[in-house]
Amino acid sequence: MYPEAYIQYLIQFHGYRDFFECHEILEEHWKEKEVRNRDKYWVGLIQVAVGLYHHRRENWRGARKTFQNARSIIQENETSLQQLGLDTSRLIQLIDERLSDLLLHKGYTDMNLPITDTALIEQCRQECEANQVTWLADSDLDDPYIIHRHILRDRTSVTEERLHQKLLREQKKLSRS
């Protein structure tokens, strides 16, 4: 019923609390579609995870900006997100609460997505259990890998892809001249 990438996102979000991995999973799923067929609501869910990642690292500005973008996308795509078993009104409320906390530089607390589909919750809970991970676990705030994963990862492929895209844009500009 739901895409496997979405289920894995939920498991990472509520079990491992690895928000960087949430981003990776849904971004890959989103990019599998042709550009004109990409559903923007996936970006909203990616941004919720990235906002939490930044908040946990006390990147106040980055978290606020990311949550503001997520809120806008979620509000524009409420029906699609409801079809993913989410209470979008509650999710927007949770984001608004998070934005208020960020303005006050309140410390990080975990957020749980308001999932309305009990069968989906049970499926995710069982997969977590099979992997010896606790569903709705607290974040391990002492784990530098989880907290600073984007800094610790190998960025070679990302850097090469950005350089490649920059060269393509420059070539395109030159060919128009």
mmCIF file of C-alpha atoms in Angstrom:
data_model
loop_
_atom_site.group_PDB
_atom_site.id
_atom_site.type_symbol
_atom_site.label_atom_id
_atom_site.label_comp_id
_atom_site.label_asym_id
_atom_site.label_seq_id
_atom_site.Cartn_x
_atom_site.Cartn_y
_atom_site.Cartn_z
ATOM 1 C CA MET A 1 0.000 0.000 0.000
ATOM 2 C CA TYR A 2 2.744 2.472 0.940
ATOM 3 C CA PRO A 3 6.088 2.802 -0.863
ATOM 4 C CA GLU A 4 8.864 0.834 0.829
ATOM 5 C CA ALA A 5 10.982 4.000 0.982
ATOM 6 C CA TYR A 6 8.283 5.678 3.068
ATOM 7 C CA ILE A 7 8.155 2.756 5.494
ATOM 8 C CA GLN A 8 11.947 2.820 5.837
ATOM 9 C CA TYR A 9 11.791 6.584 6.386
ATOM 10 C CA LEU A 10 9.309 6.064 9.225
ATOM 11 C CA ILE A 11 11.507 3.367 10.769
ATOM 12 C CA GLN A 12 14.555 5.628 10.660
ATOM 13 C CA PHE A 13 12.481 8.567 11.937
ATOM 14 C CA HIS A 14 10.836 6.808 14.891
ATOM 15 C CA GLY A 15 13.265 3.990 15.635
ATOM 16 C CA TYR A 16 16.849 4.889 14.835
ATOM 17 C CA ARG A 17 16.161 8.651 14.960
ATOM 18 C CA ASP A 18 18.632 8.959 12.081
ATOM 19 C CA PHE A 19 17.189 12.000 10.339
ATOM 20 C CA PHE A 20 20.043 12.195 7.859
ATOM 21 C CA GLU A 21 19.183 8.674 6.695
ATOM 22 C CA CYS A 22 15.527 9.737 6.444
ATOM 23 C CA HIS A 23 16.656 12.439 4.047
ATOM 24 C CA GLU A 24 18.748 10.007 2.008
ATOM 25 C CA ILE A 25 15.950 7.430 1.715
ATOM 26 C CA LEU A 26 13.211 9.799 0.574
ATOM 27 C CA GLU A 27 15.464 11.857 -1.662
ATOM 28 C CA GLU A 28 16.472 8.715 -3.533
ATOM 29 C CA HIS A 29 12.804 7.684 -3.811
ATOM 30 C CA TRP A 30 11.863 11.173 -5.053
ATOM 31 C CA LYS A 31 14.661 11.230 -7.633
ATOM 32 C CA GLU A 32 13.533 7.906 -9.112
ATOM 33 C CA LYS A 33 10.672 9.788 -10.774
ATOM 34 C CA GLU A 34 11.028 11.957 -13.845
ATOM 35 C CA VAL A 35 11.397 15.603 -12.886
ATOM 36 C CA ARG A 36 7.895 16.512 -14.069
ATOM 37 C CA ASN A 37 6.372 13.621 -12.066
ATOM 38 C CA ARG A 38 8.069 14.300 -8.746
ATOM 39 C CA ASP A 39 5.611 14.745 -5.898
ATOM 40 C CA LYS A 40 6.588 17.723 -3.781
ATOM 41 C CA TYR A 41 5.119 16.273 -0.581
ATOM 42 C CA TRP A 42 8.148 13.965 -0.334
ATOM 43 C CA VAL A 43 10.301 17.089 -0.066
ATOM 44 C CA GLY A 44 8.113 18.286 2.809
ATOM 45 C CA LEU A 45 8.762 15.047 4.708
ATOM 46 C CA ILE A 46 12.470 15.247 3.902
ATOM 47 C CA GLN A 47 12.537 18.767 5.311
ATOM 48 C CA VAL A 48 10.829 17.731 8.536
ATOM 49 C CA ALA A 49 13.650 15.227 9.114
ATOM 50 C CA VAL A 50 16.346 17.732 8.102
ATOM 51 C CA GLY A 51 14.816 20.366 10.388
ATOM 52 C CA LEU A 52 15.059 17.947 13.310
ATOM 53 C CA TYR A 53 18.616 17.089 12.332
ATOM 54 C CA HIS A 54 19.571 20.782 12.420
ATOM 55 C CA HIS A 55 17.684 21.423 15.651
ATOM 56 C CA ARG A 56 19.456 18.521 17.336
ATOM 57 C CA ARG A 57 22.775 20.094 16.269
ATOM 58 C CA GLU A 58 21.606 23.509 17.569
ATOM 59 C CA ASN A 59 21.694 24.995 14.097
ATOM 60 C CA TRP A 60 18.819 27.323 14.956
ATOM 61 C CA ARG A 61 18.740 29.289 11.722
ATOM 62 C CA GLY A 62 18.989 26.221 9.495
ATOM 63 C CA ALA A 63 16.293 24.409 11.462
ATOM 64 C CA ARG A 64 13.896 27.380 11.320
ATOM 65 C CA LYS A 65 14.358 27.847 7.595
ATOM 66 C CA THR A 66 13.914 24.136 6.910
ATOM 67 C CA PHE A 67 10.791 23.849 9.074
ATOM 68 C CA GLN A 68 9.269 26.944 7.451
ATOM 69 C CA ASN A 69 9.766 25.370 4.027
ATOM 70 C CA ALA A 70 8.396 22.037 5.253
ATOM 71 C CA ARG A 71 5.315 23.721 6.690
ATOM 72 C CA SER A 72 4.553 25.448 3.411
ATOM 73 C CA ILE A 73 4.907 22.258 1.367
ATOM 74 C CA ILE A 74 2.870 20.208 3.829
ATOM 75 C CA GLN A 75 0.091 22.783 3.846
ATOM 76 C CA GLU A 76 0.005 22.780 0.021
ATOM 77 C CA ASN A 77 -0.078 18.952 -0.127
ATOM 78 C CA GLU A 78 -2.370 18.029 2.762
ATOM 79 C CA THR A 79 -4.492 15.562 0.784
ATOM 80 C CA SER A 80 -1.506 13.607 -0.536
ATOM 81 C CA LEU A 81 0.034 13.406 2.915
ATOM 82 C CA GLN A 82 -3.250 12.248 4.420
ATOM 83 C CA GLN A 83 -3.122 9.377 1.919
ATOM 84 C CA LEU A 84 0.195 8.438 3.537
ATOM 85 C CA GLY A 85 -1.632 7.951 6.829
ATOM 86 C CA LEU A 86 -0.634 11.288 8.374
ATOM 87 C CA ASP A 87 -2.746 13.779 10.297
ATOM 88 C CA THR A 88 -1.571 16.865 8.429
ATOM 89 C CA SER A 89 -3.338 19.346 10.708
ATOM 90 C CA ARG A 90 -1.508 17.888 13.681
ATOM 91 C CA LEU A 91 1.776 17.809 11.740
ATOM 92 C CA ILE A 92 1.449 21.511 10.930
ATOM 93 C CA GLN A 93 0.714 22.171 14.609
ATOM 94 C CA LEU A 94 3.848 20.217 15.615
ATOM 95 C CA ILE A 95 5.926 22.223 13.143
ATOM 96 C CA ASP A 96 4.510 25.496 14.481
ATOM 97 C CA GLU A 97 5.413 24.421 18.020
ATOM 98 C CA ARG A 98 8.915 23.535 16.839
ATOM 99 C CA LEU A 99 9.292 26.911 15.123
ATOM 100 C CA SER A 100 8.345 28.650 18.383
ATOM 101 C CA ASP A 101 10.876 26.549 20.292
ATOM 102 C CA LEU A 102 13.568 27.415 17.760
ATOM 103 C CA LEU A 103 12.939 31.149 18.098
ATOM 104 C CA LEU A 104 13.562 30.758 21.828
ATOM 105 C CA HIS A 105 16.578 28.486 21.233
ATOM 106 C CA LYS A 106 14.928 25.738 23.242
ATOM 107 C CA GLY A 107 16.852 22.491 23.300
ATOM 108 C CA TYR A 108 16.033 19.565 21.062
ATOM 109 C CA THR A 109 13.274 17.089 21.851
ATOM 110 C CA ASP A 110 12.165 14.222 19.626
ATOM 111 C CA MET A 111 9.121 14.638 17.422
ATOM 112 C CA ASN A 112 6.820 11.820 16.353
ATOM 113 C CA LEU A 113 4.928 12.093 13.120
ATOM 114 C CA PRO A 114 1.170 11.914 13.695
ATOM 115 C CA ILE A 115 0.466 8.632 11.902
ATOM 116 C CA THR A 116 -3.227 7.772 11.730
ATOM 117 C CA ASP A 117 -2.939 4.328 10.088
ATOM 118 C CA THR A 118 -2.609 1.807 12.928
ATOM 119 C CA ALA A 119 -1.659 -0.989 10.497
ATOM 120 C CA LEU A 120 1.243 1.146 9.251
ATOM 121 C CA ILE A 121 2.368 1.811 12.815
ATOM 122 C CA GLU A 122 2.251 -1.906 13.587
ATOM 123 C CA GLN A 123 4.215 -2.779 10.446
ATOM 124 C CA CYS A 124 6.930 -0.282 11.322
ATOM 125 C CA ARG A 125 6.981 -1.382 14.960
ATOM 126 C CA GLN A 126 7.427 -5.024 13.905
ATOM 127 C CA GLU A 127 10.251 -4.150 11.494
ATOM 128 C CA CYS A 128 11.973 -2.199 14.246
ATOM 129 C CA GLU A 129 11.569 -5.122 16.628
ATOM 130 C CA ALA A 130 13.020 -7.525 14.032
ATOM 131 C CA ASN A 131 16.083 -5.234 13.825
ATOM 132 C CA GLN A 132 16.295 -4.879 17.607
ATOM 133 C CA VAL A 133 15.401 -1.215 17.454
ATOM 134 C CA THR A 134 12.830 0.390 19.711
ATOM 135 C CA TRP A 135 9.918 2.105 17.968
ATOM 136 C CA LEU A 136 9.575 5.643 19.380
ATOM 137 C CA ALA A 137 13.028 5.429 20.926
ATOM 138 C CA ASP A 138 14.653 8.560 22.290
ATOM 139 C CA SER A 139 17.486 10.059 20.277
ATOM 140 C CA ASP A 140 20.946 9.099 21.483
ATOM 141 C CA LEU A 141 22.280 12.603 21.978
ATOM 142 C CA ASP A 142 25.720 11.209 22.848
ATOM 143 C CA ASP A 143 26.208 9.492 19.463
ATOM 144 C CA PRO A 144 28.369 11.784 17.285
ATOM 145 C CA TYR A 145 27.589 9.710 14.183
ATOM 146 C CA ILE A 146 23.858 10.387 14.489
ATOM 147 C CA ILE A 147 24.300 14.012 15.533
ATOM 148 C CA HIS A 148 26.991 15.047 13.029
ATOM 149 C CA ARG A 149 26.522 12.504 10.252
ATOM 150 C CA HIS A 150 26.592 14.966 7.357
ATOM 151 C CA ILE A 151 29.978 16.280 8.485
ATOM 152 C CA LEU A 152 31.471 12.816 9.010
ATOM 153 C CA ARG A 153 30.391 11.272 5.688
ATOM 154 C CA ASP A 154 32.444 11.010 2.512
ATOM 155 C CA ARG A 155 31.447 13.989 0.363
ATOM 156 C CA THR A 156 33.480 13.071 -2.731
ATOM 157 C CA SER A 157 30.534 12.063 -4.923
ATOM 158 C CA VAL A 158 28.476 15.100 -3.864
ATOM 159 C CA THR A 159 31.364 17.467 -4.608
ATOM 160 C CA GLU A 160 32.017 15.835 -7.973
ATOM 161 C CA GLU A 161 28.333 16.008 -8.950
ATOM 162 C CA ARG A 162 28.123 19.707 -8.027
ATOM 163 C CA LEU A 163 31.227 20.451 -10.091
ATOM 164 C CA HIS A 164 29.807 18.462 -13.014
ATOM 165 C CA GLN A 165 26.490 20.368 -12.848
ATOM 166 C CA LYS A 166 28.333 23.697 -12.666
ATOM 167 C CA LEU A 167 30.342 22.819 -15.776
ATOM 168 C CA LEU A 168 27.167 21.826 -17.627
ATOM 169 C CA ARG A 169 25.537 25.166 -16.749
ATOM 170 C CA GLU A 170 28.617 27.069 -17.914
ATOM 171 C CA GLN A 171 28.710 25.137 -21.187
ATOM 172 C CA LYS A 172 25.023 25.846 -21.733
ATOM 173 C CA LYS A 173 25.595 29.584 -21.186
ATOM 174 C CA LEU A 174 28.518 29.584 -23.624
ATOM 175 C CA SER A 175 26.512 27.774 -26.295
ATOM 176 C CA ARG A 176 23.792 30.457 -26.063
ATOM 177 C CA SER A 177 26.314 33.261 -26.524
#
